[in-house]
Amino acid sequence: MRDFQGRTAFITGGAGGFGRAFAKALLADGANVALVDLDERALARAVEDLGGPPDRVLRLVCDVSDRNALERAAGEAIRAFGRVHLVFNNAGVGGRNAGLEELTTPDWEWVIHVNLMSVAHGVAVFLPHLRGHGEGGHFVNTASMAGMLGQPHMGPYSATKAAVVSLSETLFHELKGTNVGVSVLCPGFAKTGIADERPNPLAPEAPPPSKAGAERTAQVRLAVQTGLDPAEVAARTLQGIRDDDLYIFTHPDMRPWLDKRLDRIRAAYDKAERFAPLG
Ligand SMILES: NC(=O)c1ccc[n+]([C@@H]2O[C@H](COP(=O)([O-])OP(=O)(O)OC[C@H]3O[C@@H](n4cnc5c(N)ncnc54)[C@H](O)[C@@H]3O)[C@@H](O)[C@H]2O)c1
C-alpha cells in the first residue's frame, strides 16, 4: 500500500509512544485512525494531543488480549469508518525483569497474553475483513530487537517478541498472492512508556526483584530514556509499509549483535553439513 489518503488504521497500544507516533504520521498522510488502548485516561490524553479532526479519530478502550473485546473494538472501527486497511498490532508490556528461575506462571501468562495473543487475535479478527473488502490492506506487528537476539532477564518479553517475528513470517507465506501485506517491526530502544512501572493484573503482588533483575530494569529505563524518537520509528514504519517490507529495522547500530547471532546459526548449520550421516 503506497498511499494512505482516505485509508483507515486500527492501532493497538494507541495511547503509548509508538501508537501515538503512528497515528500522528498517518493523520498527516490523510488516513483515519482508531486508537485502541486499555488505559482510558492515557487514551483520552493521546487523542487530545493529536488534535486531529474529530471525524477522523476514534478512541476505543479495549484489552486487546481478550479476543471478544478486540472483536467488539474492530466492529466499532468498521462501523465508524466503513473499512479498515491498516492494522497495527502494537500494544505491549515489558513484564518483570528477572532470571528464568525466578519467573512465575503469572509473569509468563501476562506477557504472553498481551504481547503474543493480542497479535494472533488481531490477525484472526481482521484478516477476513482485509481480504474481503478488496481495497488492499497491511498488518504491522510490533516485535522488537529483543525478539531477534534474546535478552538476559527479559525471558517472557524476548520469547514473545521472537514469537511475533515467527507469526509474521507465517502470515507472510499465507498472504502470498493477495493484496494484503505484513511487516514485522523490530525496533531497539525508543523514548516511550514501555519501561514505566506497570503492575501485572494477574499478580498484583510482584515478588521483590533480584539484584540482576533490578540492574536490568535500570539499564532498560536508561536505554529507553535516551532512545530513538518514536516519530522516527513511525516514519520508517510507514516507509516499510509503502515498500511492502517484511522486516522493518530502525536501529542499524545493533547490527553487530544480529550478525553474531546469524554467524552462530550459520556455523551450526555448517557443522550439521559436515556431520557424518547416522547408520
Ligand atoms: N520503546 C521501545 O524501546 C520498544 C522497543 C522495541 C519494541 N517496543 C514495542 O513497541 C510496542 C509499543 O510500545 P511503546 O514502546 O509505545 O510503549 P508504551 O508503554 O508507551 O505503549 C504501550 C501501550 O500498550 C498499552 N497496553 C498494554 N497492555 C494492553 C492491553 N492488554 N490492551 C490494550 N492496550 C494495552 C499500554 O496502555 C500503552 O499505552 C510494544 O509492543 C513494545 O514492546 C518498544
GROMACS .gro file of C-alpha atoms in nm, residues 104-202:
model
   99
  104THR     CA    1   0.631  -1.727   3.798
  105THR     CA    2   0.348  -1.858   3.582
  106PRO     CA    3   0.159  -1.523   3.607
  107ASP     CA    4   0.480  -1.344   3.494
  108TRP     CA    5   0.473  -1.555   3.177
  109GLU     CA    6   0.098  -1.551   3.122
  110TRP     CA    7   0.060  -1.173   3.134
  111VAL     CA    8   0.331  -1.108   2.876
  112ILE     CA    9   0.219  -1.396   2.653
  113HIS     CA   10  -0.142  -1.273   2.656
  114VAL     CA   11  -0.059  -0.910   2.579
  115ASN     CA   12   0.248  -0.937   2.354
  116LEU     CA   13   0.165  -1.253   2.161
  117MET     CA   14  -0.202  -1.345   2.186
  118SER     CA   15  -0.318  -0.991   2.106
  119VAL     CA   16  -0.124  -1.012   1.777
  120ALA     CA   17  -0.273  -1.355   1.699
  121HIS     CA   18  -0.621  -1.217   1.779
  122GLY     CA   19  -0.562  -0.900   1.575
  123VAL     CA   20  -0.467  -1.102   1.269
  124ALA     CA   21  -0.753  -1.353   1.307
  125VAL     CA   22  -1.015  -1.084   1.366
  126PHE     CA   23  -0.910  -0.855   1.079
  127LEU     CA   24  -0.787  -1.094   0.811
  128PRO     CA   25  -1.133  -1.184   0.668
  129HIS     CA   26  -1.223  -0.812   0.661
  130LEU     CA   27  -0.899  -0.704   0.489
  131ARG     CA   28  -0.923  -0.986   0.233
  132GLY     CA   29  -1.295  -0.934   0.188
  133HIS     CA   30  -1.319  -0.563   0.105
  134GLY     CA   31  -1.070  -0.594  -0.179
  135GLU     CA   32  -0.912  -0.249  -0.136
  136GLY     CA   33  -0.586  -0.391  -0.002
  137GLY     CA   34  -0.450  -0.389   0.348
  138HIS     CA   35  -0.144  -0.426   0.563
  139PHE     CA   36  -0.062  -0.564   0.907
  140VAL     CA   37   0.220  -0.416   1.112
  141ASN     CA   38   0.310  -0.640   1.407
  142THR     CA   39   0.538  -0.473   1.660
  143ALA     CA   40   0.808  -0.713   1.778
  144SER     CA   41   1.148  -0.589   1.900
  145MET     CA   42   1.520  -0.644   1.851
  146ALA     CA   43   1.477  -0.849   2.172
  147GLY     CA   44   1.289  -1.099   1.954
  148MET     CA   45   1.586  -1.121   1.719
  149LEU     CA   46   1.854  -1.156   1.986
  150GLY     CA   47   1.715  -1.280   2.320
  151GLN     CA   48   1.789  -1.061   2.619
  152PRO     CA   49   1.902  -1.170   2.967
  153HIS     CA   50   1.648  -1.125   3.248
  154MET     CA   51   1.377  -1.045   2.993
  155GLY     CA   52   1.271  -1.401   2.913
  156PRO     CA   53   0.895  -1.359   2.854
  157TYR     CA   54   0.948  -1.033   2.664
  158SER     CA   55   1.216  -1.176   2.434
  159ALA     CA   56   1.029  -1.504   2.381
  160THR     CA   57   0.701  -1.333   2.291
  161LYS     CA   58   0.874  -1.090   2.055
  162ALA     CA   59   1.052  -1.382   1.882
  163ALA     CA   60   0.709  -1.544   1.851
  164VAL     CA   61   0.569  -1.226   1.692
  165VAL     CA   62   0.851  -1.241   1.433
  166SER     CA   63   0.765  -1.605   1.362
  167LEU     CA   64   0.389  -1.541   1.346
  168SER     CA   65   0.453  -1.257   1.100
  169GLU     CA   66   0.670  -1.483   0.882
  170THR     CA   67   0.388  -1.740   0.882
  171LEU     CA   68   0.140  -1.470   0.784
  172PHE     CA   69   0.373  -1.352   0.506
  173HIS     CA   70   0.354  -1.701   0.349
  174GLU     CA   71  -0.022  -1.726   0.400
  175LEU     CA   72  -0.079  -1.386   0.233
  176LYS     CA   73   0.114  -1.471  -0.087
  177GLY     CA   74  -0.086  -1.373  -0.395
  178THR     CA   75  -0.324  -1.141  -0.209
  179ASN     CA   76  -0.325  -0.761  -0.184
  180VAL     CA   77  -0.277  -0.777   0.192
  181GLY     CA   78   0.077  -0.739   0.327
  182VAL     CA   79   0.256  -0.779   0.656
  183SER     CA   80   0.553  -0.614   0.820
  184VAL     CA   81   0.716  -0.703   1.148
  185LEU     CA   82   0.864  -0.401   1.320
  186CYS     CA   83   1.179  -0.476   1.522
  187PRO     CA   84   1.293  -0.159   1.699
  188GLY     CA   85   1.570  -0.119   1.951
  189PHE     CA   86   1.520   0.126   2.235
  190ALA     CA   87   1.295   0.427   2.181
  191LYS     CA   88   1.163   0.701   2.413
  192THR     CA   89   0.820   0.568   2.515
  193GLY     CA   90   0.645   0.447   2.829
  194ILE     CA   91   0.748   0.082   2.778
  195ALA     CA   92   0.982   0.077   3.080
  196ASP     CA   93   0.737   0.253   3.316
  197GLU     CA   94   0.623   0.063   3.624
  198ARG     CA   95   0.314  -0.137   3.523
  199PRO     CA   96   0.159  -0.389   3.763
  200ASN     CA   97   0.078  -0.735   3.636
  201PRO     CA   98  -0.303  -0.764   3.660
  202LEU     CA   99  -0.266  -1.141   3.708
   0.00000   0.00000   0.00000
